[in-house]
Amino acid sequence: MTSTQTSPLAFLKGHGTENDFVIVPDADNTVDLPAAVVARLCDRRAGVGGDGLLHVVRSAAHPEARGMAGEAEWFMDYRNADGSVAEMCGNGVRVFARYLEHAGHVTAGEVAIATRSGVKRVHLDKDGSVTVSMGRAVLPEDSVTVTVDGRSWPARNVNMGNPHAVAFVESLDHAGDLYTEPPYAPAEVYPTGVNIEFVVDRGPRHVAMRVHERGAAETRSCGTGACAVAVATARRDGADPAVSGTPVTYTVDVLGGTLTITEHPDGEVEMTGPAVIVAEGTIEPSWLAAAEFETVND
């Protein structure tokens, strides 16, 4: 997106359990999205506002996704709210699928979506919920510690295509304000940063979490984080579907609602939750030009 943009830019706004996104449809990958302009679009005062941006591109038109075009027609070019590129966003991929349905590109049922962490299989349910096959969790053995306001907790290192540190705490208030990233050590375990989840028990196979998302501060929900939390909690509880041969399901409360996470014996993690399109409109070229100029000269 540059100052040469001469026509209004179409956008939509959507959310999944109140994790909200600016959606930019761009089938042929003709819209340039420098990080600074993405950050301005996601700004809740100066822009549209969102925890991230979903750039909707045909896989065949994007150099990072062409190799997946045979499996998935559409690529989720996901950006964090600060403009940085991210591998995957669980709530984002549900909203992305809902947008494809809204735009008439797909119908209810199965759809494949290309992401930087591979092709994700999504099921659009007729009741409005969306189920995503999130892939398998990787559980590195690194020892990690997270610290807030003088308190420290061991954290489980979980990778869901993006990195997570899951800490079990006595109260979600112990997470602090989460405006800034909680310190973690050793830093070299997460060379590109990390999403940090703080978790409390609510009941049998039922937990609640707060999260500091890499590049976005605290968000109302994090889909990959909920998956990481469910897997980490299952292991803490002594449950491993690969060993027992039985799926394990956890209810995960986030600030914006509830997600249901199931880990299957083959390691596949499924997430089910809502996804809603709330608005659509256009952004004026003059605003885009001013946003680019201001960010370049900040």
PDB file of C-alpha atoms in Angstrom:
ATOM      1  CA  MET A   1       0.000   0.000   0.000  1.00  0.00           C
ATOM      2  CA  THR A   2       1.645   3.219  -1.075  1.00  0.00           C
ATOM      3  CA  SER A   3       0.716   6.825  -1.804  1.00  0.00           C
ATOM      4  CA  THR A   4      -0.032   5.685  -5.371  1.00  0.00           C
ATOM      5  CA  GLN A   5      -3.272   4.106  -4.100  1.00  0.00           C
ATOM      6  CA  THR A   6      -5.879   6.171  -5.928  1.00  0.00           C
ATOM      7  CA  SER A   7      -9.138   4.379  -5.139  1.00  0.00           C
ATOM      8  CA  PRO A   8     -10.787   3.606  -1.790  1.00  0.00           C
ATOM      9  CA  LEU A   9      -9.505   0.446  -0.154  1.00  0.00           C
ATOM     10  CA  ALA A  10     -12.186  -2.054   0.864  1.00  0.00           C
ATOM     11  CA  PHE A  11     -11.974  -3.469   4.380  1.00  0.00           C
ATOM     12  CA  LEU A  12     -14.077  -5.461   6.836  1.00  0.00           C
ATOM     13  CA  LYS A  13     -13.974  -5.880  10.593  1.00  0.00           C
ATOM     14  CA  GLY A  14     -14.459  -9.214  12.320  1.00  0.00           C
ATOM     15  CA  HIS A  15     -13.781 -10.953  15.613  1.00  0.00           C
ATOM     16  CA  GLY A  16     -13.501 -14.397  17.176  1.00  0.00           C
ATOM     17  CA  THR A  17     -14.231 -14.394  20.930  1.00  0.00           C
ATOM     18  CA  GLU A  18     -13.522 -10.621  20.762  1.00  0.00           C
ATOM     19  CA  ASN A  19     -10.041 -11.074  19.278  1.00  0.00           C
ATOM     20  CA  ASP A  20     -10.665  -8.548  16.490  1.00  0.00           C
ATOM     21  CA  PHE A  21      -9.162  -8.046  13.057  1.00  0.00           C
ATOM     22  CA  VAL A  22      -9.054  -5.647  10.150  1.00  0.00           C
ATOM     23  CA  ILE A  23      -9.720  -7.696   6.992  1.00  0.00           C
ATOM     24  CA  VAL A  24      -8.239  -6.516   3.680  1.00  0.00           C
ATOM     25  CA  PRO A  25      -9.521  -8.488   0.663  1.00  0.00           C
ATOM     26  CA  ASP A  26      -6.833  -8.543  -2.037  1.00  0.00           C
ATOM     27  CA  ALA A  27      -7.248 -11.662  -4.172  1.00  0.00           C
ATOM     28  CA  ASP A  28      -4.475 -10.785  -6.645  1.00  0.00           C
ATOM     29  CA  ASN A  29      -1.979  -9.509  -4.033  1.00  0.00           C
ATOM     30  CA  THR A  30      -1.813  -5.993  -5.472  1.00  0.00           C
ATOM     31  CA  VAL A  31      -2.048  -4.077  -2.165  1.00  0.00           C
ATOM     32  CA  ASP A  32       1.275  -3.292  -0.471  1.00  0.00           C
ATOM     33  CA  LEU A  33       1.051  -3.431   3.323  1.00  0.00           C
ATOM     34  CA  PRO A  34       4.187  -2.007   4.966  1.00  0.00           C
ATOM     35  CA  ALA A  35       4.387  -2.679   8.687  1.00  0.00           C
ATOM     36  CA  ALA A  36       3.909   0.957   9.675  1.00  0.00           C
ATOM     37  CA  VAL A  37       0.655   1.270   7.714  1.00  0.00           C
ATOM     38  CA  VAL A  38      -0.654  -2.018   9.132  1.00  0.00           C
ATOM     39  CA  ALA A  39       0.065  -0.631  12.602  1.00  0.00           C
ATOM     40  CA  ARG A  40      -1.832   2.562  11.776  1.00  0.00           C
ATOM     41  CA  LEU A  41      -4.805   0.601  10.402  1.00  0.00           C
ATOM     42  CA  CYS A  42      -4.880  -1.456  13.626  1.00  0.00           C
ATOM     43  CA  ASP A  43      -4.627   1.659  15.808  1.00  0.00           C
ATOM     44  CA  ARG A  44      -7.867   1.961  17.817  1.00  0.00           C
ATOM     45  CA  ARG A  45      -7.792   5.758  17.832  1.00  0.00           C
ATOM     46  CA  ALA A  46      -6.171   6.767  14.555  1.00  0.00           C
ATOM     47  CA  GLY A  47      -7.276   3.852  12.383  1.00  0.00           C
ATOM     48  CA  VAL A  48      -9.878   1.102  12.083  1.00  0.00           C
ATOM     49  CA  GLY A  49      -8.637  -0.762  15.162  1.00  0.00           C
ATOM     50  CA  GLY A  50      -7.786  -4.415  15.652  1.00  0.00           C
ATOM     51  CA  ASP A  51      -5.554  -6.959  17.333  1.00  0.00           C
ATOM     52  CA  GLY A  52      -4.223  -7.854  13.908  1.00  0.00           C
ATOM     53  CA  LEU A  53      -4.806  -7.696  10.171  1.00  0.00           C
ATOM     54  CA  LEU A  54      -5.998 -10.462   7.835  1.00  0.00           C
ATOM     55  CA  HIS A  55      -4.711  -9.906   4.287  1.00  0.00           C
ATOM     56  CA  VAL A  56      -6.871 -12.151   2.074  1.00  0.00           C
ATOM     57  CA  VAL A  57      -4.878 -13.331  -0.962  1.00  0.00           C
ATOM     58  CA  ARG A  58      -5.197 -16.208  -3.403  1.00  0.00           C
ATOM     59  CA  SER A  59      -2.369 -18.630  -2.639  1.00  0.00           C
ATOM     60  CA  ALA A  60      -1.232 -18.691  -6.253  1.00  0.00           C
ATOM     61  CA  ALA A  61      -0.707 -14.914  -6.130  1.00  0.00           C
ATOM     62  CA  HIS A  62       1.546 -14.847  -3.042  1.00  0.00           C
ATOM     63  CA  PRO A  63       5.195 -15.955  -3.130  1.00  0.00           C
ATOM     64  CA  GLU A  64       4.995 -17.476   0.366  1.00  0.00           C
ATOM     65  CA  ALA A  65       1.923 -19.555  -0.483  1.00  0.00           C
ATOM     66  CA  ARG A  66       2.296 -20.663  -4.098  1.00  0.00           C
ATOM     67  CA  GLY A  67       3.555 -24.063  -2.990  1.00  0.00           C
ATOM     68  CA  MET A  68       0.277 -24.601  -1.092  1.00  0.00           C
ATOM     69  CA  ALA A  69      -2.023 -23.447  -3.911  1.00  0.00           C
ATOM     70  CA  GLY A  70      -2.810 -27.032  -4.912  1.00  0.00           C
ATOM     71  CA  GLU A  71      -4.248 -27.702  -1.442  1.00  0.00           C
ATOM     72  CA  ALA A  72      -5.699 -24.319  -0.489  1.00  0.00           C
ATOM     73  CA  GLU A  73      -7.000 -21.595  -2.806  1.00  0.00           C
ATOM     74  CA  TRP A  74      -6.721 -18.845  -0.197  1.00  0.00           C
ATOM     75  CA  PHE A  75      -3.751 -17.657   1.899  1.00  0.00           C
ATOM     76  CA  MET A  76      -4.055 -15.889   5.260  1.00  0.00           C
ATOM     77  CA  ASP A  77      -1.259 -13.312   5.159  1.00  0.00           C
ATOM     78  CA  TYR A  78      -1.489 -12.483   8.859  1.00  0.00           C
ATOM     79  CA  ARG A  79       0.029  -9.402  10.526  1.00  0.00           C
ATOM     80  CA  ASN A  80       0.224  -8.522  14.210  1.00  0.00           C
ATOM     81  CA  ALA A  81      -1.128  -5.171  15.381  1.00  0.00           C
ATOM     82  CA  ASP A  82       2.366  -3.674  15.315  1.00  0.00           C
ATOM     83  CA  GLY A  83       2.708  -4.629  11.648  1.00  0.00           C
ATOM     84  CA  SER A  84       5.026  -7.581  12.163  1.00  0.00           C
ATOM     85  CA  VAL A  85       4.404 -10.790  10.238  1.00  0.00           C
ATOM     86  CA  ALA A  86       3.156 -13.835  12.189  1.00  0.00           C
ATOM     87  CA  GLU A  87       3.039 -17.519  11.361  1.00  0.00           C
ATOM     88  CA  MET A  88      -0.490 -18.262  12.495  1.00  0.00           C
ATOM     89  CA  CYS A  89      -3.499 -16.947  14.429  1.00  0.00           C
ATOM     90  CA  GLY A  90      -6.182 -19.374  15.582  1.00  0.00           C
ATOM     91  CA  ASN A  91      -8.974 -16.836  16.062  1.00  0.00           C
ATOM     92  CA  GLY A  92      -7.821 -15.114  12.887  1.00  0.00           C
ATOM     93  CA  VAL A  93      -8.159 -18.230  10.753  1.00  0.00           C
ATOM     94  CA  ARG A  94     -11.743 -18.720  11.966  1.00  0.00           C
ATOM     95  CA  VAL A  95     -12.593 -15.123  11.065  1.00  0.00           C
ATOM     96  CA  PHE A  96     -10.744 -15.564   7.748  1.00  0.00           C
ATOM     97  CA  ALA A  97     -12.955 -18.582   6.951  1.00  0.00           C
ATOM     98  CA  ARG A  98     -16.065 -16.645   7.956  1.00  0.00           C
ATOM     99  CA  TYR A  99     -15.029 -13.839   5.583  1.00  0.00           C
ATOM    100  CA  LEU A 100     -14.601 -16.328   2.707  1.00  0.00           C
ATOM    101  CA  GLU A 101     -18.156 -17.536   3.356  1.00  0.00           C
ATOM    102  CA  HIS A 102     -19.444 -13.965   3.685  1.00  0.00           C
ATOM    103  CA  ALA A 103     -17.859 -13.030   0.335  1.00  0.00           C
ATOM    104  CA  GLY A 104     -19.278 -16.093  -1.413  1.00  0.00           C
ATOM    105  CA  HIS A 105     -15.911 -17.745  -2.008  1.00  0.00           C
ATOM    106  CA  VAL A 106     -16.885 -20.854   0.012  1.00  0.00           C
ATOM    107  CA  THR A 107     -20.021 -22.381   1.499  1.00  0.00           C
ATOM    108  CA  ALA A 108     -20.661 -24.034   4.862  1.00  0.00           C
ATOM    109  CA  GLY A 109     -18.624 -27.198   5.259  1.00  0.00           C
ATOM    110  CA  GLU A 110     -14.946 -27.936   4.793  1.00  0.00           C
ATOM    111  CA  VAL A 111     -12.416 -25.378   3.551  1.00  0.00           C
ATOM    112  CA  ALA A 112      -8.616 -25.418   3.417  1.00  0.00           C
ATOM    113  CA  ILE A 113      -6.679 -22.229   4.240  1.00  0.00           C
ATOM    114  CA  ALA A 114      -2.972 -21.716   3.640  1.00  0.00           C
ATOM    115  CA  THR A 115      -0.976 -20.072   6.455  1.00  0.00           C
ATOM    116  CA  ARG A 116       2.702 -19.575   7.195  1.00  0.00           C
ATOM    117  CA  SER A 117       2.509 -22.605   9.478  1.00  0.00           C
ATOM    118  CA  GLY A 118       0.965 -24.811   6.788  1.00  0.00           C
ATOM    119  CA  VAL A 119      -2.493 -25.610   5.441  1.00  0.00           C
ATOM    120  CA  LYS A 120      -5.252 -25.531   8.064  1.00  0.00           C
ATOM    121  CA  ARG A 121      -8.497 -27.491   7.631  1.00  0.00           C
ATOM    122  CA  VAL A 122     -11.562 -25.532   8.707  1.00  0.00           C
ATOM    123  CA  HIS A 123     -15.188 -26.577   9.121  1.00  0.00           C
ATOM    124  CA  LEU A 124     -17.861 -23.884   8.937  1.00  0.00           C
ATOM    125  CA  ASP A 125     -20.749 -25.231  11.007  1.00  0.00           C
ATOM    126  CA  LYS A 126     -24.336 -24.272  10.215  1.00  0.00           C
ATOM    127  CA  ASP A 127     -24.831 -23.214  13.848  1.00  0.00           C
ATOM    128  CA  GLY A 128     -22.329 -20.385  13.340  1.00  0.00           C
ATOM    129  CA  SER A 129     -19.344 -21.966  15.044  1.00  0.00           C
ATOM    130  CA  VAL A 130     -16.092 -22.698  13.242  1.00  0.00           C
ATOM    131  CA  THR A 131     -13.806 -25.659  13.917  1.00  0.00           C
ATOM    132  CA  VAL A 132     -10.161 -25.495  12.899  1.00  0.00           C
ATOM    133  CA  SER A 133      -7.655 -28.326  12.717  1.00  0.00           C
ATOM    134  CA  MET A 134      -4.702 -26.524  14.244  1.00  0.00           C
ATOM    135  CA  GLY A 135      -2.052 -29.177  13.675  1.00  0.00           C
ATOM    136  CA  ARG A 136       0.060 -30.882  16.300  1.00  0.00           C
ATOM    137  CA  ALA A 137       1.562 -29.256  19.346  1.00  0.00           C
ATOM    138  CA  VAL A 138       5.326 -29.414  19.749  1.00  0.00           C
ATOM    139  CA  LEU A 139       6.538 -29.514  23.353  1.00  0.00           C
ATOM    140  CA  PRO A 140      10.217 -28.576  23.575  1.00  0.00           C
ATOM    141  CA  GLU A 141      11.924 -29.546  26.805  1.00  0.00           C
ATOM    142  CA  ASP A 142      13.405 -26.099  27.469  1.00  0.00           C
ATOM    143  CA  SER A 143      12.933 -24.808  31.010  1.00  0.00           C
ATOM    144  CA  VAL A 144      11.322 -21.358  30.951  1.00  0.00           C
ATOM    145  CA  THR A 145      10.444 -18.934  33.750  1.00  0.00           C
ATOM    146  CA  VAL A 146       7.971 -16.045  33.523  1.00  0.00           C
ATOM    147  CA  THR A 147       8.052 -13.154  36.007  1.00  0.00           C
ATOM    148  CA  VAL A 148       5.474 -10.478  36.896  1.00  0.00           C
ATOM    149  CA  ASP A 149       5.784  -7.984  39.766  1.00  0.00           C
ATOM    150  CA  GLY A 150       8.368 -10.049  41.599  1.00  0.00           C
ATOM    151  CA  ARG A 151       6.503 -13.346  41.278  1.00  0.00           C
ATOM    152  CA  SER A 152       7.969 -16.072  39.048  1.00  0.00           C
ATOM    153  CA  TRP A 153       6.446 -19.254  37.652  1.00  0.00           C
ATOM    154  CA  PRO A 154       7.768 -22.120  35.538  1.00  0.00           C
ATOM    155  CA  ALA A 155       6.175 -22.043  32.081  1.00  0.00           C
ATOM    156  CA  ARG A 156       5.535 -24.883  29.645  1.00  0.00           C
ATOM    157  CA  ASN A 157       7.075 -24.284  26.238  1.00  0.00           C
ATOM    158  CA  VAL A 158       4.458 -25.146  23.581  1.00  0.00           C
ATOM    159  CA  ASN A 159       4.657 -24.463  19.857  1.00  0.00           C
ATOM    160  CA  MET A 160       1.424 -24.376  17.852  1.00  0.00           C
ATOM    161  CA  GLY A 161       3.102 -23.112  14.689  1.00  0.00           C
ATOM    162  CA  ASN A 162       3.955 -20.067  16.783  1.00  0.00           C
ATOM    163  CA  PRO A 163       5.667 -19.982  20.202  1.00  0.00           C
ATOM    164  CA  HIS A 164       3.899 -20.017  23.590  1.00  0.00           C
ATOM    165  CA  ALA A 165       4.894 -20.008  27.240  1.00  0.00           C
ATOM    166  CA  VAL A 166       2.107 -21.348  29.496  1.00  0.00           C
ATOM    167  CA  ALA A 167       2.270 -20.471  33.209  1.00  0.00           C
ATOM    168  CA  PHE A 168      -0.165 -21.837  35.830  1.00  0.00           C
ATOM    169  CA  VAL A 169      -0.966 -19.213  38.466  1.00  0.00           C
ATOM    170  CA  GLU A 170      -3.153 -18.885  41.551  1.00  0.00           C
ATOM    171  CA  SER A 171      -5.098 -15.881  40.219  1.00  0.00           C
ATOM    172  CA  LEU A 172      -5.378 -14.243  36.806  1.00  0.00           C
ATOM    173  CA  ASP A 173      -4.690 -10.942  38.575  1.00  0.00           C
ATOM    174  CA  HIS A 174      -1.124 -12.165  39.042  1.00  0.00           C
ATOM    175  CA  ALA A 175      -0.583 -11.593  35.302  1.00  0.00           C
ATOM    176  CA  GLY A 176      -0.479  -7.843  35.954  1.00  0.00           C
ATOM    177  CA  ASP A 177      -1.704  -5.335  33.379  1.00  0.00           C
ATOM    178  CA  LEU A 178      -0.082  -7.144  30.397  1.00  0.00           C
ATOM    179  CA  TYR A 179       0.447  -3.823  28.606  1.00  0.00           C
ATOM    180  CA  THR A 180       4.087  -4.753  28.261  1.00  0.00           C
ATOM    181  CA  GLU A 181       5.604  -8.166  27.663  1.00  0.00           C
ATOM    182  CA  PRO A 182       6.257 -10.029  30.929  1.00  0.00           C
ATOM    183  CA  PRO A 183       9.947 -10.880  31.344  1.00  0.00           C
ATOM    184  CA  TYR A 184      10.901 -14.470  30.580  1.00  0.00           C
ATOM    185  CA  ALA A 185      14.128 -16.424  30.801  1.00  0.00           C
ATOM    186  CA  PRO A 186      16.183 -17.688  29.162  1.00  0.00           C
ATOM    187  CA  ALA A 187      15.483 -15.226  26.349  1.00  0.00           C
ATOM    188  CA  GLU A 188      17.248 -17.379  23.750  1.00  0.00           C
ATOM    189  CA  VAL A 189      14.469 -19.994  23.952  1.00  0.00           C
ATOM    190  CA  TYR A 190      12.233 -17.578  22.028  1.00  0.00           C
ATOM    191  CA  PRO A 191      14.464 -15.720  19.544  1.00  0.00           C
ATOM    192  CA  THR A 192      11.470 -14.136  17.749  1.00  0.00           C
ATOM    193  CA  GLY A 193       9.414 -13.395  20.871  1.00  0.00           C
ATOM    194  CA  VAL A 194       6.628 -15.377  22.485  1.00  0.00           C
ATOM    195  CA  ASN A 195       2.940 -15.382  23.387  1.00  0.00           C
ATOM    196  CA  ILE A 196       2.598 -15.747  27.174  1.00  0.00           C
ATOM    197  CA  GLU A 197      -0.485 -17.348  28.746  1.00  0.00           C
ATOM    198  CA  PHE A 198      -1.429 -17.213  32.442  1.00  0.00           C
ATOM    199  CA  VAL A 199      -3.827 -19.996  33.449  1.00  0.00           C
ATOM    200  CA  VAL A 200      -6.091 -20.841  36.394  1.00  0.00           C
ATOM    201  CA  ASP A 201      -8.344 -23.850  36.984  1.00  0.00           C
ATOM    202  CA  ARG A 202     -12.123 -23.433  36.825  1.00  0.00           C
ATOM    203  CA  GLY A 203     -13.194 -27.074  37.157  1.00  0.00           C
ATOM    204  CA  PRO A 204     -12.604 -30.534  35.678  1.00  0.00           C
ATOM    205  CA  ARG A 205     -11.021 -30.026  32.242  1.00  0.00           C
ATOM    206  CA  HIS A 206     -12.024 -26.364  32.440  1.00  0.00           C
ATOM    207  CA  VAL A 207      -9.511 -23.508  32.699  1.00  0.00           C
ATOM    208  CA  ALA A 208      -9.397 -19.751  32.195  1.00  0.00           C
ATOM    209  CA  MET A 209      -6.551 -17.726  30.733  1.00  0.00           C
ATOM    210  CA  ARG A 210      -5.183 -14.273  30.033  1.00  0.00           C
ATOM    211  CA  VAL A 211      -2.606 -13.709  27.342  1.00  0.00           C
ATOM    212  CA  HIS A 212       0.041 -11.248  26.249  1.00  0.00           C
ATOM    213  CA  GLU A 213       0.244 -11.716  22.475  1.00  0.00           C
ATOM    214  CA  ARG A 214       3.526 -11.084  20.742  1.00  0.00           C
ATOM    215  CA  GLY A 215       3.218  -7.786  18.870  1.00  0.00           C
ATOM    216  CA  ALA A 216      -0.222  -6.915  20.294  1.00  0.00           C
ATOM    217  CA  ALA A 217      -0.080  -6.739  24.162  1.00  0.00           C
ATOM    218  CA  GLU A 218      -3.070  -8.261  25.998  1.00  0.00           C
ATOM    219  CA  THR A 219      -5.883  -9.447  23.735  1.00  0.00           C
ATOM    220  CA  ARG A 220      -9.384 -10.632  24.534  1.00  0.00           C
ATOM    221  CA  SER A 221      -8.586 -14.049  23.136  1.00  0.00           C
ATOM    222  CA  CYS A 222      -5.827 -16.057  21.448  1.00  0.00           C
ATOM    223  CA  GLY A 223      -6.760 -19.215  19.549  1.00  0.00           C
ATOM    224  CA  THR A 224      -3.314 -20.752  19.296  1.00  0.00           C
ATOM    225  CA  GLY A 225      -2.810 -19.755  22.932  1.00  0.00           C
ATOM    226  CA  ALA A 226      -5.971 -21.594  23.982  1.00  0.00           C
ATOM    227  CA  CYS A 227      -4.693 -24.682  22.152  1.00  0.00           C
ATOM    228  CA  ALA A 228      -1.298 -24.391  23.837  1.00  0.00           C
ATOM    229  CA  VAL A 229      -3.021 -23.993  27.208  1.00  0.00           C
ATOM    230  CA  ALA A 230      -5.218 -27.066  26.672  1.00  0.00           C
ATOM    231  CA  VAL A 231      -2.246 -29.237  25.707  1.00  0.00           C
ATOM    232  CA  ALA A 232      -0.095 -27.939  28.575  1.00  0.00           C
ATOM    233  CA  THR A 233      -2.950 -28.493  31.045  1.00  0.00           C
ATOM    234  CA  ALA A 234      -3.548 -32.019  29.778  1.00  0.00           C
ATOM    235  CA  ARG A 235       0.101 -32.907  30.323  1.00  0.00           C
ATOM    236  CA  ARG A 236       0.038 -31.318  33.781  1.00  0.00           C
ATOM    237  CA  ASP A 237      -3.041 -33.458  34.523  1.00  0.00           C
ATOM    238  CA  GLY A 238      -1.302 -36.587  33.279  1.00  0.00           C
ATOM    239  CA  ALA A 239      -3.387 -36.875  30.107  1.00  0.00           C
ATOM    240  CA  ASP A 240      -1.772 -37.672  26.766  1.00  0.00           C
ATOM    241  CA  PRO A 241      -4.095 -38.904  23.986  1.00  0.00           C
ATOM    242  CA  ALA A 242      -1.156 -40.443  22.138  1.00  0.00           C
ATOM    243  CA  VAL A 243      -0.658 -42.755  25.123  1.00  0.00           C
ATOM    244  CA  SER A 244      -4.277 -43.373  26.162  1.00  0.00           C
ATOM    245  CA  GLY A 245      -5.740 -43.551  22.658  1.00  0.00           C
ATOM    246  CA  THR A 246      -8.622 -41.356  23.843  1.00  0.00           C
ATOM    247  CA  PRO A 247      -9.268 -37.728  22.791  1.00  0.00           C
ATOM    248  CA  VAL A 248      -9.019 -35.092  25.522  1.00  0.00           C
ATOM    249  CA  THR A 249     -11.251 -32.006  25.480  1.00  0.00           C
ATOM    250  CA  TYR A 250     -10.807 -28.847  27.552  1.00  0.00           C
ATOM    251  CA  THR A 251     -13.022 -25.795  27.874  1.00  0.00           C
ATOM    252  CA  VAL A 252     -10.873 -22.652  27.829  1.00  0.00           C
ATOM    253  CA  ASP A 253     -12.395 -19.371  29.006  1.00  0.00           C
ATOM    254  CA  VAL A 254     -10.850 -16.246  27.522  1.00  0.00           C
ATOM    255  CA  LEU A 255     -11.802 -12.658  28.268  1.00  0.00           C
ATOM    256  CA  GLY A 256     -13.936 -12.546  25.122  1.00  0.00           C
ATOM    257  CA  GLY A 257     -15.790 -15.847  25.484  1.00  0.00           C
ATOM    258  CA  THR A 258     -15.146 -19.577  25.446  1.00  0.00           C
ATOM    259  CA  LEU A 259     -13.244 -21.942  23.151  1.00  0.00           C
ATOM    260  CA  THR A 260     -13.417 -25.741  23.071  1.00  0.00           C
ATOM    261  CA  ILE A 261     -10.120 -27.516  22.421  1.00  0.00           C
ATOM    262  CA  THR A 262      -9.777 -31.230  21.630  1.00  0.00           C
ATOM    263  CA  GLU A 263      -6.488 -33.089  21.262  1.00  0.00           C
ATOM    264  CA  HIS A 264      -6.770 -36.388  19.351  1.00  0.00           C
ATOM    265  CA  PRO A 265      -4.629 -39.534  19.680  1.00  0.00           C
ATOM    266  CA  ASP A 266      -2.819 -38.720  16.408  1.00  0.00           C
ATOM    267  CA  GLY A 267      -1.770 -35.387  17.960  1.00  0.00           C
ATOM    268  CA  GLU A 268      -4.144 -33.215  15.923  1.00  0.00           C
ATOM    269  CA  VAL A 269      -5.557 -30.316  17.946  1.00  0.00           C
ATOM    270  CA  GLU A 270      -9.003 -28.974  17.031  1.00  0.00           C
ATOM    271  CA  MET A 271     -10.413 -25.642  18.170  1.00  0.00           C
ATOM    272  CA  THR A 272     -14.105 -24.699  18.023  1.00  0.00           C
ATOM    273  CA  GLY A 273     -15.491 -21.221  18.598  1.00  0.00           C
ATOM    274  CA  PRO A 274     -17.468 -18.359  17.075  1.00  0.00           C
ATOM    275  CA  ALA A 275     -16.415 -16.028  14.261  1.00  0.00           C
ATOM    276  CA  VAL A 276     -18.357 -12.911  13.306  1.00  0.00           C
ATOM    277  CA  ILE A 277     -18.148 -10.255  10.589  1.00  0.00           C
ATOM    278  CA  VAL A 278     -19.350  -6.995  12.164  1.00  0.00           C
ATOM    279  CA  ALA A 279     -18.748  -4.247   9.592  1.00  0.00           C
ATOM    280  CA  GLU A 280     -17.406  -3.387   6.170  1.00  0.00           C
ATOM    281  CA  GLY A 281     -16.495  -0.184   4.418  1.00  0.00           C
ATOM    282  CA  THR A 282     -13.769   1.678   2.563  1.00  0.00           C
ATOM    283  CA  ILE A 283     -10.663   3.598   3.536  1.00  0.00           C
ATOM    284  CA  GLU A 284      -9.989   6.826   1.675  1.00  0.00           C
ATOM    285  CA  PRO A 285      -6.776   7.086  -0.399  1.00  0.00           C
ATOM    286  CA  SER A 286      -5.965  10.422   1.253  1.00  0.00           C
ATOM    287  CA  TRP A 287      -5.961   8.754   4.690  1.00  0.00           C
ATOM    288  CA  LEU A 288      -3.695   6.003   3.400  1.00  0.00           C
ATOM    289  CA  ALA A 289      -1.289   8.530   1.903  1.00  0.00           C
ATOM    290  CA  ALA A 290      -1.259  10.544   5.141  1.00  0.00           C
ATOM    291  CA  ALA A 291      -0.773   7.400   7.248  1.00  0.00           C
ATOM    292  CA  GLU A 292       2.194   6.348   5.142  1.00  0.00           C
ATOM    293  CA  PHE A 293       3.709   9.840   5.254  1.00  0.00           C
ATOM    294  CA  GLU A 294       3.266  10.144   9.018  1.00  0.00           C
ATOM    295  CA  THR A 295       4.724   6.727   9.776  1.00  0.00           C
ATOM    296  CA  VAL A 296       7.699   7.320   7.500  1.00  0.00           C
ATOM    297  CA  ASN A 297       8.397  10.613   9.262  1.00  0.00           C
ATOM    298  CA  ASP A 298       7.658   9.568  12.865  1.00  0.00           C
TER     299      ASP A 298
END
